[in-house]
Amino acid sequence: MRFTSEQRLDDGALEREFTLGEVPGVLWTPASAPAPLILIGHNGGLHKRLPRLVARARHYAAEYGFAVAGIDAPGHGDRPRSAVDEQARADLRRAMEAGEPVDEIVDAFIVPLVERAVPEWRTTLDALLSLPEIGGPVGYDGMTAIGIRLAVVEPRISAAVFFGQGFVPDTLREEARQVTIPLQFLMQWDDEGMERQPVLDLFDAFGTKEKTLHANLGGHAGTPWFEVDDAARFFARHLK
């Protein structure tokens, strides 16, 4: 892991960008150390520095004393998109606009993304936990498809917050039954691109005995800010 920038923020958190091989990332650490760690993920082609993700990470660090790390998934943010990535996104947009089934397209796009991203997250976690300012335990907050696989294969993940409106292929829905860590699951009741029932079915499929569904009115990007504090309190119960 090589740090490429460092900035002390007004809220007291230290923000550092890093690279690990070809993977770019950013780490926020609170003034107190060592701190438990939250991995913050994203999807949909988004950047690790999307303003609402940065605000969430800084709030976790400054107000609740967590270390927070985000990386750009393959084909996301600062990482190059292959012709296959671009075609899959175009096919998905076209099918959604036409009201056509998207299951096969989602499988072809999301499954390879998960298979590439999860090993990168595990390698990043190895590097992060070697830093003296990070002491564990570890939580995950972000994309459900990646989070399901990560929760199944990575024993160092102790709790997770999933945003339920992302596409989750059938194979990963089956894997959800193996997720046994404490889970908080967010959904937007009026999401423009996702029907409610598949999201509710996925929540029901998780194998954990400690899971909570938070459903809010509004569209895909309308998750209310108070959910950040609710998530932070959830992580505090399980990571501190």
Coordinates of N, CA and C in Angstrom, one line a residue:
M1 N 0.9 -1.2 0.0 CA 0.0 0.0 0.0 C 0.9 1.2 0.0
R2 N 0.6 2.1 -0.9 CA 1.4 3.4 -1.0 C 0.5 4.6 -0.9
F3 N 0.7 5.4 0.1 CA -0.1 6.6 0.3 C 0.4 7.7 -0.7
T4 N -0.5 8.3 -1.4 CA -0.2 9.3 -2.4 C -0.6 10.7 -2.0
S5 N -1.4 10.9 -1.0 CA -1.7 12.3 -0.5 C -2.2 12.2 0.9
E6 N -2.1 13.3 1.6 CA -2.5 13.3 3.0 C -3.1 14.7 3.3
Q7 N -4.2 14.7 4.0 CA -4.9 16.0 4.4 C -5.6 15.9 5.7
R8 N -5.3 16.8 6.6 CA -6.0 16.9 7.9 C -7.3 17.7 7.7
L9 N -8.4 17.2 7.9 CA -9.7 17.9 7.6 C -10.1 18.7 8.8
D10 N -11.0 19.6 8.5 CA -11.5 20.5 9.6 C -12.2 19.8 10.7
D11 N -12.8 18.6 10.4 CA -13.5 17.9 11.4 C -12.5 17.0 12.3
G12 N -11.2 17.1 12.0 CA -10.2 16.3 12.7 C -9.8 15.0 12.1
A13 N -10.5 14.5 11.2 CA -10.1 13.3 10.5 C -9.0 13.5 9.6
L14 N -8.2 12.4 9.4 CA -7.0 12.4 8.5 C -7.5 11.7 7.2
E15 N -7.4 12.3 6.1 CA -7.8 11.7 4.8 C -6.5 11.5 4.0
R16 N -6.4 10.2 3.5 CA -5.2 9.8 2.7 C -5.7 9.0 1.5
E17 N -5.2 9.4 0.4 CA -5.4 8.5 -0.8 C -4.3 7.5 -0.9
F18 N -4.6 6.3 -1.5 CA -3.6 5.3 -1.6 C -3.8 4.5 -2.9
T19 N -2.8 3.8 -3.2 CA -2.9 2.8 -4.3 C -2.3 1.5 -3.8
L20 N -3.0 0.4 -4.2 CA -2.5 -0.9 -3.8 C -2.6 -1.7 -5.1
G21 N -1.4 -1.9 -5.8 CA -1.3 -2.4 -7.1 C -2.0 -1.5 -8.0
E22 N -3.0 -1.9 -8.8 CA -3.8 -1.1 -9.7 C -5.0 -0.5 -9.1
V23 N -5.2 -0.8 -7.8 CA -6.5 -0.3 -7.1 C -6.3 1.0 -6.4
P24 N -7.0 2.0 -6.7 CA -6.9 3.3 -6.0 C -8.0 3.3 -4.9
G25 N -7.6 4.0 -3.8 CA -8.5 4.0 -2.6 C -8.3 5.3 -1.8
V26 N -9.1 5.4 -0.8 CA -9.0 6.5 0.1 C -9.3 6.0 1.5
L27 N -8.5 6.5 2.5 CA -8.7 6.1 3.9 C -8.9 7.3 4.8
W28 N -9.9 7.3 5.6 CA -10.2 8.3 6.6 C -9.9 7.7 8.0
T29 N -9.2 8.3 8.8 CA -8.9 7.8 10.2 C -9.2 8.9 11.2
P30 N -9.8 8.6 12.3 CA -10.1 9.5 13.4 C -8.9 9.9 14.2
A31 N -9.0 10.9 15.1 CA -7.9 11.3 15.9 C -7.5 10.2 16.8
S32 N -8.4 9.5 17.3 CA -8.1 8.4 18.3 C -7.7 7.1 17.5
A33 N -6.7 6.4 18.1 CA -6.3 5.2 17.4 C -5.8 4.2 18.5
P34 N -5.9 2.9 18.2 CA -6.4 2.3 16.9 C -7.9 2.3 16.9
A35 N -8.5 2.3 15.7 CA -9.9 2.4 15.5 C -10.5 1.2 14.8
P36 N -11.7 0.8 15.1 CA -12.4 -0.2 14.2 C -12.5 0.3 12.8
L37 N -12.7 -0.6 11.9 CA -12.7 -0.2 10.4 C -14.0 -0.5 9.8
I38 N -14.4 0.4 8.9 CA -15.6 0.2 8.1 C -15.1 0.3 6.6
L39 N -15.4 -0.7 5.8 CA -15.2 -0.7 4.4 C -16.4 -0.2 3.7
I40 N -16.3 0.9 2.9 CA -17.4 1.6 2.3 C -17.4 1.4 0.8
G41 N -18.4 0.6 0.3 CA -18.4 0.3 -1.1 C -19.4 1.1 -1.9
H42 N -19.3 0.9 -3.2 CA -20.2 1.6 -4.1 C -20.4 0.8 -5.4
N43 N -21.4 1.2 -6.2 CA -21.7 0.4 -7.4 C -22.2 1.4 -8.5
G44 N -22.8 0.8 -9.5 CA -23.4 1.6 -10.6 C -22.4 2.5 -11.3
G45 N -21.1 2.2 -11.4 CA -20.2 3.0 -12.0 C -19.7 4.2 -11.2
L46 N -20.1 4.3 -10.0 CA -19.8 5.5 -9.2 C -18.4 5.5 -8.7
H47 N -18.0 6.7 -8.3 CA -16.6 7.0 -7.8 C -16.5 6.9 -6.3
K48 N -15.4 6.5 -5.8 CA -15.2 6.4 -4.4 C -15.3 7.8 -3.7
R49 N -15.1 8.8 -4.5 CA -15.3 10.2 -4.0 C -16.6 10.8 -4.3
L50 N -17.6 10.0 -4.6 CA -18.9 10.6 -4.7 C -19.3 11.4 -3.5
P51 N -19.8 12.6 -3.6 CA -20.0 13.5 -2.4 C -20.7 12.8 -1.3
R52 N -21.8 12.1 -1.6 CA -22.6 11.5 -0.5 C -21.8 10.4 0.2
L53 N -20.9 9.7 -0.5 CA -20.1 8.6 0.1 C -19.0 9.2 1.0
V54 N -18.4 10.3 0.5 CA -17.4 11.0 1.2 C -18.0 11.6 2.5
A55 N -19.2 12.2 2.4 CA -19.8 12.7 3.6 C -20.1 11.7 4.6
R56 N -20.6 10.5 4.2 CA -20.8 9.4 5.1 C -19.6 8.9 5.7
A57 N -18.5 8.8 5.0 CA -17.2 8.3 5.5 C -16.7 9.3 6.6
R58 N -16.7 10.6 6.2 CA -16.2 11.6 7.2 C -17.0 11.6 8.4
H59 N -18.3 11.4 8.3 CA -19.2 11.4 9.5 C -18.8 10.2 10.4
Y60 N -18.6 9.1 9.8 CA -18.3 7.9 10.6 C -16.9 8.1 11.3
A61 N -16.0 8.8 10.7 CA -14.7 9.0 11.3 C -14.7 10.1 12.3
A62 N -15.2 11.2 12.0 CA -15.2 12.4 12.9 C -16.1 12.2 14.1
E63 N -17.3 11.7 13.8 CA -18.4 11.7 14.9 C -18.4 10.4 15.7
Y64 N -17.9 9.3 15.1 CA -18.1 8.0 15.8 C -16.8 7.3 16.0
G65 N -15.7 7.9 15.5 CA -14.4 7.3 15.8 C -14.0 6.0 15.0
F66 N -14.6 5.9 13.8 CA -14.3 4.7 13.0 C -13.2 5.1 11.9
A67 N -12.3 4.2 11.6 CA -11.6 4.3 10.4 C -12.4 3.8 9.2
V68 N -12.4 4.5 8.1 CA -13.2 4.2 6.9 C -12.4 4.1 5.7
A69 N -12.5 3.1 4.9 CA -11.8 3.0 3.6 C -12.7 2.7 2.5
G70 N -12.4 3.3 1.3 CA -13.1 3.0 0.1 C -12.2 2.8 -1.0
I71 N -12.5 1.9 -1.9 CA -11.7 1.7 -3.1 C -12.6 1.7 -4.4
D72 N -12.1 2.0 -5.5 CA -12.8 1.9 -6.8 C -12.9 0.5 -7.2
A73 N -14.1 0.0 -7.4 CA -14.3 -1.3 -8.0 C -13.8 -1.4 -9.4
P74 N -13.5 -2.6 -9.9 CA -13.2 -2.7 -11.4 C -14.1 -2.0 -12.3
G75 N -13.6 -1.1 -13.2 CA -14.5 -0.4 -14.1 C -15.2 0.7 -13.5
H76 N -14.9 1.1 -12.3 CA -15.5 2.2 -11.6 C -14.5 3.3 -11.3
G77 N -15.1 4.5 -11.1 CA -14.2 5.7 -10.6 C -13.1 5.9 -11.5
D78 N -11.9 5.9 -10.9 CA -10.6 6.2 -11.7 C -10.1 5.0 -12.5
R79 N -10.8 3.9 -12.4 CA -10.3 2.7 -13.1 C -10.8 2.6 -14.5
P80 N -10.1 2.1 -15.4 CA -10.5 2.0 -16.8 C -11.7 1.0 -17.0
R81 N -12.6 1.4 -17.9 CA -13.7 0.5 -18.2 C -13.4 -0.2 -19.5
S82 N -13.5 -1.5 -19.5 CA -13.3 -2.3 -20.7 C -14.5 -2.2 -21.7
A83 N -14.3 -2.6 -22.9 CA -15.4 -2.6 -23.9 C -16.5 -3.5 -23.4
V84 N -16.2 -4.6 -22.7 CA -17.2 -5.4 -22.2 C -18.1 -4.7 -21.1
D85 N -17.4 -4.0 -20.2 CA -18.0 -3.2 -19.2 C -19.0 -2.2 -19.8
E86 N -18.5 -1.5 -20.8 CA -19.4 -0.4 -21.4 C -20.6 -1.1 -22.1
Q87 N -20.4 -2.2 -22.8 CA -21.5 -2.8 -23.5 C -22.5 -3.3 -22.5
A88 N -22.1 -3.9 -21.4 CA -23.0 -4.4 -20.4 C -23.8 -3.3 -19.8
R89 N -23.2 -2.2 -19.5 CA -24.0 -1.0 -19.0 C -25.0 -0.5 -20.0
A90 N -24.6 -0.4 -21.3 CA -25.5 0.0 -22.3 C -26.6 -0.9 -22.5
D91 N -26.4 -2.2 -22.4 CA -27.4 -3.2 -22.6 C -28.4 -3.1 -21.4
L92 N -27.9 -2.9 -20.2 CA -28.7 -2.8 -19.0 C -29.6 -1.6 -19.1
R93 N -29.1 -0.4 -19.5 CA -29.9 0.8 -19.6 C -30.9 0.6 -20.7
R94 N -30.6 0.0 -21.8 CA -31.6 -0.1 -22.9 C -32.7 -1.0 -22.5
A95 N -32.4 -2.1 -21.8 CA -33.4 -3.1 -21.3 C -34.4 -2.4 -20.3
M96 N -33.8 -1.7 -19.4 CA -34.6 -1.0 -18.4 C -35.5 0.0 -19.0
E97 N -35.0 0.8 -19.9 CA -35.8 1.8 -20.6 C -36.9 1.2 -21.4
A98 N -36.7 0.0 -22.0 CA -37.7 -0.6 -22.8 C -38.6 -1.5 -22.0
G99 N -38.3 -1.6 -20.7 CA -39.2 -2.5 -19.8 C -39.0 -4.0 -20.1
E100 N -37.8 -4.3 -20.6 CA -37.5 -5.7 -20.9 C -36.9 -6.4 -19.7
P101 N -36.9 -7.8 -19.6 CA -36.2 -8.5 -18.5 C -34.7 -8.2 -18.5
V102 N -34.2 -8.1 -17.3 CA -32.7 -7.7 -17.2 C -31.9 -8.8 -16.5
D103 N -32.6 -9.9 -16.2 CA -31.9 -10.9 -15.4 C -30.6 -11.4 -16.0
E104 N -30.7 -11.8 -17.3 CA -29.5 -12.3 -18.0 C -28.4 -11.3 -18.1
I105 N -28.8 -10.0 -18.3 CA -27.8 -9.0 -18.4 C -27.1 -8.7 -17.1
V106 N -27.9 -8.7 -16.0 CA -27.4 -8.5 -14.7 C -26.4 -9.6 -14.3
D107 N -26.8 -10.9 -14.6 CA -25.8 -12.0 -14.3 C -24.5 -11.8 -15.1
A108 N -24.6 -11.4 -16.3 CA -23.4 -11.3 -17.2 C -22.5 -10.1 -16.7
F109 N -23.1 -9.1 -16.1 CA -22.4 -7.9 -15.6 C -21.9 -8.0 -14.2
I110 N -22.8 -8.3 -13.3 CA -22.6 -8.2 -11.9 C -21.7 -9.4 -11.4
V111 N -22.0 -10.6 -11.8 CA -21.2 -11.8 -11.3 C -19.7 -11.6 -11.6
P112 N -19.3 -11.3 -12.8 CA -17.8 -11.0 -13.0 C -17.3 -9.9 -12.2
L113 N -18.1 -8.8 -12.0 CA -17.7 -7.7 -11.1 C -17.4 -8.2 -9.7
V114 N -18.3 -9.0 -9.2 CA -18.1 -9.5 -7.8 C -16.9 -10.4 -7.7
E115 N -16.7 -11.2 -8.7 CA -15.6 -12.1 -8.7 C -14.2 -11.4 -8.8
R116 N -14.2 -10.2 -9.4 CA -13.0 -9.4 -9.4 C -12.8 -8.6 -8.2
A117 N -14.0 -8.0 -7.7 CA -13.9 -7.0 -6.7 C -13.6 -7.6 -5.3
V118 N -14.2 -8.8 -5.0 CA -14.0 -9.3 -3.6 C -12.6 -9.7 -3.3
P119 N -11.8 -10.3 -4.2 CA -10.4 -10.5 -3.9 C -9.6 -9.2 -3.7
E120 N -10.0 -8.2 -4.4 CA -9.3 -6.9 -4.2 C -9.6 -6.3 -2.8
W121 N -10.9 -6.4 -2.4 CA -11.3 -6.0 -1.1 C -10.5 -6.7 0.0
R122 N -10.3 -8.0 -0.2 CA -9.6 -8.8 0.8 C -8.2 -8.5 0.9
T123 N -7.6 -8.2 -0.3 CA -6.2 -7.8 -0.3 C -6.0 -6.4 0.4
T124 N -7.0 -5.5 0.1 CA -7.0 -4.2 0.7 C -7.1 -4.3 2.2
L125 N -8.0 -5.2 2.7 CA -8.2 -5.4 4.1 C -6.9 -5.9 4.8
D126 N -6.2 -6.8 4.1 CA -4.9 -7.3 4.7 C -4.0 -6.1 4.9
A127 N -3.9 -5.2 3.9 CA -3.0 -4.0 4.0 C -3.5 -3.1 5.1
L128 N -4.8 -2.8 5.2 CA -5.3 -1.9 6.1 C -5.1 -2.3 7.6
L129 N -5.3 -3.6 7.8 CA -5.2 -4.1 9.2 C -3.8 -4.2 9.6
S130 N -2.8 -4.0 8.7 CA -1.4 -4.0 9.1 C -1.0 -2.6 9.6
L131 N -1.9 -1.6 9.4 CA -1.5 -0.2 9.9 C -1.8 -0.1 11.4
P132 N -0.9 0.6 12.1 CA -1.1 0.7 13.6 C -2.3 1.5 14.0
E133 N -2.8 2.3 13.1 CA -3.9 3.2 13.5 C -5.3 2.5 13.3
I134 N -5.2 1.2 12.8 CA -6.5 0.4 12.6 C -6.3 -0.8 13.4
G135 N -7.4 -1.1 14.2 CA -7.3 -2.2 15.1 C -8.4 -3.3 14.9
G136 N -9.3 -3.0 14.0 CA -10.4 -3.9 13.9 C -11.3 -3.8 15.1
P137 N -12.5 -4.5 15.1 CA -13.1 -5.4 14.1 C -13.4 -4.6 12.8
V138 N -14.1 -5.3 11.9 CA -14.3 -4.7 10.6 C -15.8 -4.8 10.2
G139 N -16.4 -3.7 9.7 CA -17.7 -3.7 9.1 C -17.7 -3.4 7.6
Y140 N -18.8 -3.7 6.9 CA -18.9 -3.4 5.5 C -20.2 -2.6 5.3
D141 N -20.1 -1.5 4.5 CA -21.2 -0.6 4.2 C -21.2 -0.4 2.7
G142 N -22.2 -0.9 2.0 CA -22.2 -0.6 0.6 C -23.0 -1.6 -0.3
M143 N -22.5 -1.8 -1.5 CA -23.1 -2.5 -2.5 C -23.5 -3.9 -2.1
T144 N -24.7 -4.3 -2.2 CA -25.2 -5.6 -1.7 C -24.6 -6.8 -2.4
A145 N -24.4 -6.8 -3.7 CA -23.9 -8.0 -4.4 C -22.5 -8.3 -3.9
I146 N -21.6 -7.3 -3.9 CA -20.3 -7.5 -3.4 C -20.3 -7.8 -1.9
G147 N -21.1 -7.2 -1.2 CA -21.2 -7.4 0.3 C -21.6 -8.8 0.6
I148 N -22.5 -9.4 -0.1 CA -22.9 -10.8 0.2 C -21.8 -11.7 0.0
R149 N -21.0 -11.6 -1.1 CA -19.9 -12.5 -1.3 C -18.8 -12.3 -0.2
L150 N -18.6 -11.0 0.1 CA -17.5 -10.7 1.1 C -17.9 -11.2 2.4
A151 N -19.2 -11.1 2.8 CA -19.6 -11.5 4.1 C -19.5 -13.1 4.2
V152 N -19.7 -13.8 3.1 CA -19.6 -15.2 3.1 C -18.2 -15.7 3.2
V153 N -17.3 -15.1 2.5 CA -15.9 -15.6 2.4 C -14.9 -15.0 3.3
E154 N -15.2 -13.8 3.9 CA -14.3 -13.1 4.7 C -14.7 -13.1 6.2
P155 N -14.0 -13.9 7.0 CA -14.4 -14.1 8.4 C -14.1 -12.8 9.2
R156 N -13.3 -11.9 8.7 CA -13.0 -10.7 9.5 C -14.1 -9.7 9.4
I157 N -15.1 -9.8 8.6 CA -16.3 -8.9 8.5 C -17.2 -9.3 9.6
S158 N -17.5 -8.4 10.5 CA -18.3 -8.7 11.7 C -19.7 -8.2 11.6
A159 N -20.0 -7.3 10.8 CA -21.3 -6.7 10.6 C -21.4 -5.9 9.3
A160 N -22.6 -5.7 8.8 CA -22.7 -5.1 7.5 C -24.0 -4.3 7.4
V161 N -23.9 -3.2 6.6 CA -25.1 -2.4 6.2 C -25.1 -2.5 4.7
F162 N -26.2 -3.0 4.1 CA -26.4 -3.2 2.7 C -27.5 -2.2 2.2
F163 N -27.2 -1.6 1.0 CA -28.2 -0.8 0.3 C -28.9 -1.7 -0.7
G164 N -30.2 -2.0 -0.4 CA -30.9 -3.1 -1.1 C -31.4 -2.8 -2.5
Q165 N -31.1 -1.6 -3.1 CA -31.7 -1.3 -4.4 C -30.8 -1.7 -5.5
G166 N -29.6 -2.2 -5.3 CA -28.7 -2.7 -6.4 C -29.2 -4.0 -6.9
F167 N -28.8 -4.3 -8.2 CA -29.1 -5.6 -8.8 C -28.3 -6.7 -8.1
V168 N -29.0 -7.8 -7.8 CA -28.3 -8.9 -7.2 C -28.7 -10.2 -8.0
P169 N -27.7 -10.8 -8.7 CA -28.0 -12.0 -9.5 C -28.5 -13.1 -8.6
D170 N -29.2 -14.1 -9.3 CA -29.8 -15.2 -8.5 C -28.8 -16.0 -7.8
T171 N -27.6 -16.2 -8.3 CA -26.5 -17.0 -7.6 C -26.2 -16.3 -6.3
L172 N -26.1 -15.0 -6.3 CA -25.8 -14.3 -5.0 C -27.0 -14.3 -4.1
R173 N -28.2 -14.3 -4.6 CA -29.3 -14.4 -3.7 C -29.3 -15.7 -3.0
E174 N -28.8 -16.8 -3.6 CA -28.7 -18.1 -3.0 C -27.6 -18.0 -1.9
E175 N -26.5 -17.3 -2.2 CA -25.4 -17.1 -1.2 C -25.9 -16.3 0.0
A176 N -26.9 -15.5 -0.2 CA -27.4 -14.7 0.9 C -27.8 -15.5 2.1
R177 N -28.2 -16.8 1.8 CA -28.6 -17.6 2.9 C -27.5 -18.0 3.8
Q178 N -26.2 -17.8 3.3 CA -25.0 -18.1 4.1 C -24.5 -16.9 4.9
V179 N -25.2 -15.8 4.8 CA -24.7 -14.6 5.5 C -25.3 -14.7 6.9
T180 N -24.4 -14.8 7.9 CA -24.9 -15.0 9.3 C -24.5 -13.9 10.2
I181 N -23.8 -12.8 9.7 CA -23.4 -11.7 10.6 C -24.6 -10.8 10.8
P182 N -24.5 -9.9 11.8 CA -25.6 -8.9 12.0 C -25.7 -8.0 10.8
L183 N -26.9 -7.7 10.4 CA -27.1 -7.0 9.1 C -28.2 -5.9 9.3
Q184 N -27.9 -4.8 8.7 CA -28.9 -3.7 8.6 C -29.1 -3.5 7.1
F185 N -30.4 -3.5 6.6 CA -30.7 -3.5 5.2 C -31.6 -2.3 4.9
L186 N -31.1 -1.5 4.0 CA -31.8 -0.3 3.6 C -32.5 -0.5 2.3
M187 N -33.7 0.1 2.2 CA -34.4 0.1 0.9 C -35.2 1.4 0.7
Q188 N -35.3 1.9 -0.5 CA -36.1 3.0 -0.9 C -37.4 2.5 -1.4
W189 N -38.5 2.9 -0.8 CA -39.8 2.3 -1.1 C -40.3 2.7 -2.5
D190 N -39.8 3.8 -3.1 CA -40.3 4.3 -4.4 C -39.2 4.3 -5.4
D191 N -38.2 3.4 -5.3 CA -37.1 3.3 -6.2 C -37.6 3.2 -7.6
E192 N -37.0 4.1 -8.5 CA -37.4 4.1 -9.9 C -37.1 2.9 -10.7
G193 N -36.0 2.2 -10.3 CA -35.5 1.1 -11.2 C -35.6 -0.2 -10.6
M194 N -36.3 -0.4 -9.4 CA -36.3 -1.7 -8.8 C -37.7 -1.9 -8.1
E195 N -38.3 -3.0 -8.4 CA -39.5 -3.4 -7.8 C -39.3 -3.7 -6.3
R196 N -40.3 -3.5 -5.5 CA -40.2 -3.8 -4.1 C -40.0 -5.2 -3.7
Q197 N -40.8 -6.1 -4.3 CA -40.8 -7.5 -3.9 C -39.5 -8.2 -3.9
P198 N -38.7 -8.0 -5.0 CA -37.4 -8.7 -5.0 C -36.5 -8.2 -3.9
V199 N -36.6 -7.0 -3.5 CA -35.8 -6.5 -2.4 C -36.3 -7.1 -1.1
L200 N -37.6 -7.2 -0.9 CA -38.1 -7.8 0.3 C -37.7 -9.3 0.4
D201 N -37.8 -9.9 -0.8 CA -37.4 -11.4 -0.8 C -36.0 -11.6 -0.5
L202 N -35.1 -10.7 -0.9 CA -33.7 -10.8 -0.6 C -33.5 -10.6 0.9
F203 N -34.2 -9.6 1.5 CA -34.0 -9.5 3.0 C -34.4 -10.7 3.7
D204 N -35.5 -11.3 3.2 CA -36.0 -12.6 3.8 C -35.0 -13.7 3.7
A205 N -34.2 -13.7 2.6 CA -33.3 -14.8 2.3 C -32.0 -14.8 3.2
F206 N -31.6 -13.7 3.7 CA -30.4 -13.6 4.5 C -30.5 -14.6 5.7
G207 N -29.4 -15.3 5.9 CA -29.5 -16.4 6.9 C -29.3 -15.9 8.4
T208 N -28.9 -14.7 8.5 CA -28.6 -14.2 9.9 C -29.9 -14.1 10.7
K209 N -29.7 -14.3 12.0 CA -30.8 -14.2 13.0 C -30.9 -12.8 13.5
E210 N -30.0 -11.9 13.1 CA -30.0 -10.5 13.6 C -30.0 -9.6 12.3
K211 N -31.1 -9.3 11.8 CA -31.2 -8.4 10.7 C -32.4 -7.4 10.8
T212 N -32.2 -6.2 10.3 CA -33.2 -5.2 10.5 C -33.4 -4.5 9.1
L213 N -34.7 -4.3 8.7 CA -35.0 -3.7 7.5 C -35.4 -2.2 7.7
H214 N -34.7 -1.3 7.1 CA -35.1 0.1 7.1 C -35.6 0.5 5.8
A215 N -36.9 0.8 5.7 CA -37.5 1.2 4.4 C -38.0 2.6 4.6
N216 N -37.6 3.4 3.6 CA -37.9 4.9 3.6 C -38.6 5.2 2.3
L217 N -39.6 6.2 2.4 CA -40.2 6.7 1.2 C -39.2 7.5 0.3
G218 N -39.4 7.5 -1.0 CA -38.5 8.2 -1.9 C -37.8 7.4 -2.9
G219 N -37.1 8.0 -3.8 CA -36.5 7.4 -4.9 C -35.1 6.8 -4.6
H220 N -34.4 6.3 -5.6 CA -33.2 5.6 -5.4 C -32.1 6.3 -4.6
A221 N -32.0 7.6 -4.9 CA -30.9 8.4 -4.2 C -31.5 9.2 -3.0
G222 N -32.6 8.8 -2.6 CA -33.3 9.6 -1.5 C -33.1 9.1 -0.1
T223 N -32.2 8.3 0.1 CA -32.0 7.7 1.5 C -31.8 8.9 2.5
P224 N -32.6 9.0 3.5 CA -32.4 10.2 4.4 C -31.1 10.1 5.2
W225 N -30.6 11.3 5.6 CA -29.3 11.4 6.2 C -29.4 10.7 7.6
F226 N -30.5 10.7 8.3 CA -30.5 10.0 9.6 C -30.1 8.6 9.6
E227 N -30.3 7.9 8.4 CA -29.8 6.5 8.3 C -28.3 6.4 8.5
V228 N -27.6 7.4 8.2 CA -26.1 7.4 8.4 C -25.9 7.2 9.9
D229 N -26.6 8.0 10.8 CA -26.4 7.9 12.2 C -26.9 6.5 12.7
D230 N -28.0 6.1 12.1 CA -28.5 4.8 12.5 C -27.5 3.7 12.2
A231 N -26.9 3.8 11.0 CA -25.9 2.8 10.7 C -24.7 2.9 11.6
A232 N -24.3 4.1 11.9 CA -23.1 4.3 12.8 C -23.4 3.6 14.2
R233 N -24.6 3.8 14.7 CA -24.9 3.2 16.0 C -25.0 1.7 15.9
F234 N -25.4 1.2 14.7 CA -25.4 -0.3 14.5 C -24.0 -0.8 14.5
F235 N -23.1 -0.1 13.8 CA -21.7 -0.5 13.8 C -21.1 -0.4 15.2
A236 N -21.4 0.6 15.9 CA -20.9 0.8 17.3 C -21.3 -0.3 18.2
R237 N -22.5 -0.9 18.0 CA -22.9 -2.0 18.8 C -22.1 -3.2 18.5
H238 N -21.7 -3.4 17.3 CA -21.0 -4.7 16.9 C -19.5 -4.6 16.7
L239 N -19.0 -3.4 16.6 CA -17.5 -3.3 16.3 C -16.8 -2.7 17.5
K240 N -17.5 -2.1 18.5 CA -16.8 -1.5 19.6 C -17.1 -2.2 20.9

